[in-house]
């Protein structure tokens, strides 16, 4: 079956602009996660959705970052007033069950964001 | 702060040898442990998961967990050049919001030489 998909694969924007990154999870997966990976680092947790609600947004670096998942499937990560330090690969992952520690997270291909 | 530590490498092993990758974690209540493989420019791919103390084998891969020492490792037997990648250790700890976000190490770069 289809895996996690993310669009766009690459996004180049100018400092101060607004961007939206989209994630389409595996069909039927309840939990959805956003991570950010900078060069030479492991992925860093941003936000976790259980269904439609953001159950944990403690990883969002500041209020310029916001994410939604209005129908419990597709999610959009929104970044306002982008800064050069926001440049990274943004990864989305989904898992079948929410709130289960042994549940496996499957990652999408990521969106490479470059802020000039 | 919950930390996951890995040696960044690179770890270089000859083809056919055993590669040993190590990881330590700081959160004693961690419940689940995962090894992901990441090729350059690609997203993480799950290799192994382990939840109980001891060894878990899957083909050429063996994961080892010691919760008392807060240590998890991955052994790759008969290493192949195609195993050359970055290996990410991830630890899953409960939080007050019932989330199980993964806490990743920085990864160990493995190079298998022909």
mmCIF file of C-alpha atoms in Angstrom:
data_model
loop_
_atom_site.group_PDB
_atom_site.id
_atom_site.type_symbol
_atom_site.label_atom_id
_atom_site.label_comp_id
_atom_site.label_asym_id
_atom_site.label_seq_id
_atom_site.Cartn_x
_atom_site.Cartn_y
_atom_site.Cartn_z
ATOM 1 C CA UNK A 1 0.000 0.000 0.000
ATOM 2 C CA UNK A 2 0.930 3.651 -0.232
ATOM 3 C CA UNK A 3 3.286 5.018 2.370
ATOM 4 C CA UNK A 4 3.427 8.461 3.930
ATOM 5 C CA UNK A 5 3.643 11.155 1.289
ATOM 6 C CA UNK A 6 4.847 14.727 1.672
ATOM 7 C CA UNK A 7 4.644 17.700 -0.625
ATOM 8 C CA UNK A 8 6.506 19.567 -1.862
ATOM 9 C CA UNK A 9 9.729 17.554 -1.833
ATOM 10 C CA UNK A 10 11.728 20.772 -1.975
ATOM 11 C CA UNK A 11 10.762 24.321 -1.067
ATOM 12 C CA UNK A 12 12.952 27.368 -1.501
ATOM 13 C CA UNK A 13 11.656 30.601 -0.031
ATOM 14 C CA UNK A 14 12.888 33.990 1.017
ATOM 15 C CA UNK A 15 13.334 35.152 4.571
ATOM 16 C CA UNK A 16 10.095 36.524 5.954
ATOM 17 C CA UNK A 17 7.791 34.531 3.691
ATOM 18 C CA UNK A 18 5.055 32.093 4.729
ATOM 19 C CA UNK A 19 5.236 28.411 3.815
ATOM 20 C CA UNK A 20 2.970 25.391 4.105
ATOM 21 C CA UNK A 21 4.197 21.816 4.129
ATOM 22 C CA UNK A 22 1.753 18.976 3.573
ATOM 23 C CA UNK A 23 1.719 15.427 4.917
ATOM 24 C CA UNK A 24 -0.584 12.620 3.788
ATOM 25 C CA UNK A 25 -0.306 9.709 6.263
ATOM 26 C CA UNK A 26 -0.824 6.033 5.656
ATOM 27 C CA UNK A 27 -4.543 5.349 5.313
ATOM 28 C CA UNK A 28 -6.104 4.411 8.637
ATOM 29 C CA UNK A 29 -3.237 5.662 10.779
ATOM 30 C CA UNK A 30 -4.516 7.567 13.770
ATOM 31 C CA UNK A 31 -1.333 9.188 14.986
ATOM 32 C CA UNK A 32 0.686 11.716 12.999
ATOM 33 C CA UNK A 33 4.003 13.296 13.944
ATOM 34 C CA UNK A 34 6.109 16.124 12.552
ATOM 35 C CA UNK A 35 9.868 16.151 13.032
ATOM 36 C CA UNK A 36 12.613 18.478 11.827
ATOM 37 C CA UNK A 37 16.082 17.241 10.857
ATOM 38 C CA UNK A 38 19.029 19.551 10.470
ATOM 39 C CA UNK A 39 22.236 18.470 8.745
ATOM 40 C CA UNK A 40 24.219 16.022 10.835
ATOM 41 C CA UNK A 41 21.503 15.716 13.476
ATOM 42 C CA UNK A 42 18.813 13.206 14.284
ATOM 43 C CA UNK A 43 15.163 14.133 13.726
ATOM 44 C CA UNK A 44 13.783 16.480 16.365
ATOM 45 C CA UNK A 45 10.145 16.178 17.488
ATOM 46 C CA UNK A 46 7.845 19.101 16.702
ATOM 47 C CA UNK A 47 4.204 18.103 17.175
ATOM 48 C CA UNK A 48 1.996 15.036 17.569
ATOM 49 C CA UNK A 49 -1.636 14.608 16.486
ATOM 50 C CA UNK A 50 -4.010 12.049 17.883
ATOM 51 C CA UNK A 51 -6.873 12.173 15.412
ATOM 52 C CA UNK A 52 -7.720 15.798 14.677
ATOM 53 C CA UNK A 53 -6.280 17.334 17.824
ATOM 54 C CA UNK A 54 -2.714 18.337 18.566
ATOM 55 C CA UNK A 55 -2.061 16.178 21.628
ATOM 56 C CA UNK A 56 1.484 17.441 22.118
ATOM 57 C CA UNK A 57 2.960 20.552 20.506
ATOM 58 C CA UNK A 58 5.801 20.955 22.987
ATOM 59 C CA UNK A 59 8.431 20.612 20.272
ATOM 60 C CA UNK A 60 7.348 23.604 18.207
ATOM 61 C CA UNK A 61 10.237 26.074 18.521
ATOM 62 C CA UNK A 62 8.112 29.241 18.680
ATOM 63 C CA UNK A 63 4.761 30.715 17.707
ATOM 64 C CA UNK A 64 5.763 31.105 14.068
ATOM 65 C CA UNK A 65 5.155 27.374 13.716
ATOM 66 C CA UNK A 66 1.651 25.945 13.597
ATOM 67 C CA UNK A 67 0.160 22.680 12.374
ATOM 68 C CA UNK A 68 -3.347 21.457 11.676
ATOM 69 C CA UNK A 69 -5.053 18.181 10.870
ATOM 70 C CA UNK A 70 -8.692 19.212 10.389
ATOM 71 C CA UNK A 71 -10.169 15.893 9.262
ATOM 72 C CA UNK A 72 -7.856 13.537 11.073
ATOM 73 C CA UNK A 73 -5.919 12.572 7.972
ATOM 74 C CA UNK A 74 -3.856 15.109 5.994
ATOM 75 C CA UNK A 75 -1.805 17.526 8.068
ATOM 76 C CA UNK A 76 -0.278 20.868 7.160
ATOM 77 C CA UNK A 77 2.695 22.422 8.924
ATOM 78 C CA UNK A 78 2.653 26.198 8.596
ATOM 79 C CA UNK A 79 5.629 28.461 9.164
ATOM 80 C CA UNK A 80 5.191 32.228 9.291
ATOM 81 C CA UNK A 81 7.905 34.849 8.774
ATOM 82 C CA UNK A 82 10.479 32.216 7.857
ATOM 83 C CA UNK A 83 14.037 32.642 9.062
ATOM 84 C CA UNK A 84 17.257 31.200 7.665
ATOM 85 C CA UNK A 85 17.502 29.003 10.768
ATOM 86 C CA UNK A 86 14.281 27.264 9.729
ATOM 87 C CA UNK A 87 16.147 25.600 6.858
ATOM 88 C CA UNK A 88 16.011 21.850 7.416
ATOM 89 C CA UNK A 89 14.280 18.683 6.268
ATOM 90 C CA UNK A 90 10.785 18.454 7.705
ATOM 91 C CA UNK A 91 9.720 14.844 8.220
ATOM 92 C CA UNK A 92 6.245 13.517 8.790
ATOM 93 C CA UNK A 93 5.532 10.120 10.332
ATOM 94 C CA UNK A 94 2.360 8.216 11.023
ATOM 95 C CA UNK A 95 1.471 5.225 13.153
ATOM 96 C CA UNK A 96 -1.557 2.993 13.392
ATOM 97 C CA UNK A 97 -2.519 3.495 17.021
ATOM 98 C CA UNK A 98 -2.287 6.557 19.201
ATOM 99 C CA UNK A 99 -0.982 6.256 22.717
ATOM 100 C CA UNK A 100 0.681 2.878 22.281
ATOM 101 C CA UNK A 101 4.419 2.842 23.042
ATOM 102 C CA UNK A 102 5.225 -0.114 20.822
ATOM 103 C CA UNK A 103 3.537 1.350 17.774
ATOM 104 C CA UNK A 104 5.865 1.795 14.810
ATOM 105 C CA UNK A 105 6.217 5.184 13.172
ATOM 106 C CA UNK A 106 6.635 5.215 9.398
ATOM 107 C CA UNK A 107 8.328 8.209 7.875
ATOM 108 C CA UNK A 108 7.580 10.093 4.707
ATOM 109 C CA UNK A 109 10.299 11.238 2.282
ATOM 110 C CA UNK A 110 10.465 14.687 3.850
ATOM 111 C CA UNK A 111 10.321 18.241 2.582
ATOM 112 C CA UNK A 112 13.636 20.038 2.261
ATOM 113 C CA UNK A 113 13.034 23.674 3.179
ATOM 114 C CA UNK A 114 15.633 26.270 2.248
ATOM 115 C CA UNK A 115 15.207 29.841 3.453
ATOM 116 C CA UNK A 116 17.385 32.307 1.570
ATOM 117 C CA UNK B 1 16.143 16.751 29.368
ATOM 118 C CA UNK B 2 15.829 13.329 27.812
ATOM 119 C CA UNK B 3 18.987 12.471 25.909
ATOM 120 C CA UNK B 4 19.960 9.754 23.471
ATOM 121 C CA UNK B 5 23.670 9.464 22.811
ATOM 122 C CA UNK B 6 25.428 7.804 19.905
ATOM 123 C CA UNK B 7 28.981 7.868 18.638
ATOM 124 C CA UNK B 8 28.804 9.840 15.399
ATOM 125 C CA UNK B 9 31.540 7.764 13.744
ATOM 126 C CA UNK B 10 32.255 7.111 11.013
ATOM 127 C CA UNK B 11 32.501 3.445 11.893
ATOM 128 C CA UNK B 12 34.366 1.607 9.163
ATOM 129 C CA UNK B 13 34.189 -2.192 8.874
ATOM 130 C CA UNK B 14 35.288 -4.539 6.081
ATOM 131 C CA UNK B 15 32.707 -6.434 4.079
ATOM 132 C CA UNK B 16 31.648 -9.612 5.871
ATOM 133 C CA UNK B 17 32.558 -8.350 9.340
ATOM 134 C CA UNK B 18 30.252 -7.598 12.266
ATOM 135 C CA UNK B 19 29.307 -3.948 12.773
ATOM 136 C CA UNK B 20 28.443 -2.953 16.346
ATOM 137 C CA UNK B 21 26.461 0.226 16.933
ATOM 138 C CA UNK B 22 25.812 1.537 20.423
ATOM 139 C CA UNK B 23 23.360 3.904 22.065
ATOM 140 C CA UNK B 24 22.723 5.135 25.607
ATOM 141 C CA UNK B 25 19.663 6.970 26.877
ATOM 142 C CA UNK B 26 18.947 9.047 29.942
ATOM 143 C CA UNK B 27 15.217 8.567 30.617
ATOM 144 C CA UNK B 28 14.787 5.574 32.912
ATOM 145 C CA UNK B 29 11.080 5.227 32.142
ATOM 146 C CA UNK B 30 11.697 4.711 28.426
ATOM 147 C CA UNK B 31 9.654 1.815 27.142
ATOM 148 C CA UNK B 32 10.444 1.230 23.494
ATOM 149 C CA UNK B 33 13.629 1.358 21.484
ATOM 150 C CA UNK B 34 14.084 1.556 17.745
ATOM 151 C CA UNK B 35 16.879 1.470 15.218
ATOM 152 C CA UNK B 36 16.332 3.352 11.971
ATOM 153 C CA UNK B 37 18.588 3.304 8.934
ATOM 154 C CA UNK B 38 18.923 6.496 6.928
ATOM 155 C CA UNK B 39 20.637 6.652 3.559
ATOM 156 C CA UNK B 40 21.995 10.014 2.496
ATOM 157 C CA UNK B 41 19.176 12.259 1.307
ATOM 158 C CA UNK B 42 16.491 9.752 2.302
ATOM 159 C CA UNK B 43 14.099 9.428 5.223
ATOM 160 C CA UNK B 44 14.583 7.069 8.199
ATOM 161 C CA UNK B 45 13.588 3.438 7.646
ATOM 162 C CA UNK B 46 12.828 1.140 10.583
ATOM 163 C CA UNK B 47 15.312 -1.728 10.984
ATOM 164 C CA UNK B 48 14.570 -3.129 14.424
ATOM 165 C CA UNK B 49 12.444 -2.481 17.480
ATOM 166 C CA UNK B 50 13.009 -3.905 20.962
ATOM 167 C CA UNK B 51 10.977 -3.546 24.141
ATOM 168 C CA UNK B 52 12.338 -6.134 26.619
ATOM 169 C CA UNK B 53 15.767 -6.788 28.052
ATOM 170 C CA UNK B 54 17.882 -9.218 26.076
ATOM 171 C CA UNK B 55 18.493 -9.903 22.417
ATOM 172 C CA UNK B 56 16.169 -9.784 19.435
ATOM 173 C CA UNK B 57 17.323 -11.202 16.115
ATOM 174 C CA UNK B 58 15.967 -10.513 12.630
ATOM 175 C CA UNK B 59 18.058 -11.876 9.796
ATOM 176 C CA UNK B 60 21.512 -10.304 9.892
ATOM 177 C CA UNK B 61 20.426 -7.804 12.548
ATOM 178 C CA UNK B 62 20.420 -8.273 16.334
ATOM 179 C CA UNK B 63 19.208 -5.643 18.749
ATOM 180 C CA UNK B 64 20.309 -5.822 22.375
ATOM 181 C CA UNK B 65 18.686 -4.004 25.282
ATOM 182 C CA UNK B 66 19.887 -3.539 28.851
ATOM 183 C CA UNK B 67 17.491 -1.284 30.742
ATOM 184 C CA UNK B 68 19.539 -1.375 33.955
ATOM 185 C CA UNK B 69 22.501 0.104 32.082
ATOM 186 C CA UNK B 70 20.233 2.247 29.853
ATOM 187 C CA UNK B 71 21.993 0.829 26.849
ATOM 188 C CA UNK B 72 20.807 -0.465 23.490
ATOM 189 C CA UNK B 73 22.897 -1.776 20.639
ATOM 190 C CA UNK B 74 22.571 -3.038 17.090
ATOM 191 C CA UNK B 75 24.768 -5.750 15.610
ATOM 192 C CA UNK B 76 24.943 -6.250 11.863
ATOM 193 C CA UNK B 77 26.441 -9.587 10.847
ATOM 194 C CA UNK B 78 28.049 -10.240 7.457
ATOM 195 C CA UNK B 79 28.096 -6.503 6.740
ATOM 196 C CA UNK B 80 27.545 -5.521 3.116
ATOM 197 C CA UNK B 81 28.473 -2.299 1.282
ATOM 198 C CA UNK B 82 24.725 -1.672 0.953
ATOM 199 C CA UNK B 83 24.575 -1.402 4.767
ATOM 200 C CA UNK B 84 26.601 1.820 4.538
ATOM 201 C CA UNK B 85 24.276 4.454 5.973
ATOM 202 C CA UNK B 86 23.579 6.438 9.117
ATOM 203 C CA UNK B 87 21.942 4.423 11.883
ATOM 204 C CA UNK B 88 19.650 6.340 14.193
ATOM 205 C CA UNK B 89 18.793 5.151 17.681
ATOM 206 C CA UNK B 90 15.348 6.295 18.825
ATOM 207 C CA UNK B 91 13.787 6.016 22.255
ATOM 208 C CA UNK B 92 10.082 6.251 22.983
ATOM 209 C CA UNK B 93 9.100 7.610 26.376
ATOM 210 C CA UNK B 94 5.621 8.357 27.691
ATOM 211 C CA UNK B 95 4.655 11.911 28.403
ATOM 212 C CA UNK B 96 1.759 13.548 30.166
ATOM 213 C CA UNK B 97 -0.158 14.031 26.924
ATOM 214 C CA UNK B 98 -0.121 10.314 26.093
ATOM 215 C CA UNK B 99 2.164 10.975 23.211
ATOM 216 C CA UNK B 100 4.993 8.709 22.278
ATOM 217 C CA UNK B 101 7.167 10.936 20.196
ATOM 218 C CA UNK B 102 10.540 9.483 19.349
ATOM 219 C CA UNK B 103 13.668 11.002 20.831
ATOM 220 C CA UNK B 104 16.535 10.421 18.390
ATOM 221 C CA UNK B 105 20.274 10.307 18.753
ATOM 222 C CA UNK B 106 22.437 12.095 16.206
ATOM 223 C CA UNK B 107 23.156 8.841 14.419
ATOM 224 C CA UNK B 108 26.233 6.747 13.712
ATOM 225 C CA UNK B 109 27.646 6.754 10.210
ATOM 226 C CA UNK B 110 28.592 3.232 9.087
ATOM 227 C CA UNK B 111 30.889 2.572 6.131
ATOM 228 C CA UNK B 112 31.307 -1.000 4.905
ATOM 229 C CA UNK B 113 34.323 -1.287 2.657
ATOM 230 C CA UNK B 114 34.542 -3.978 -0.085
#
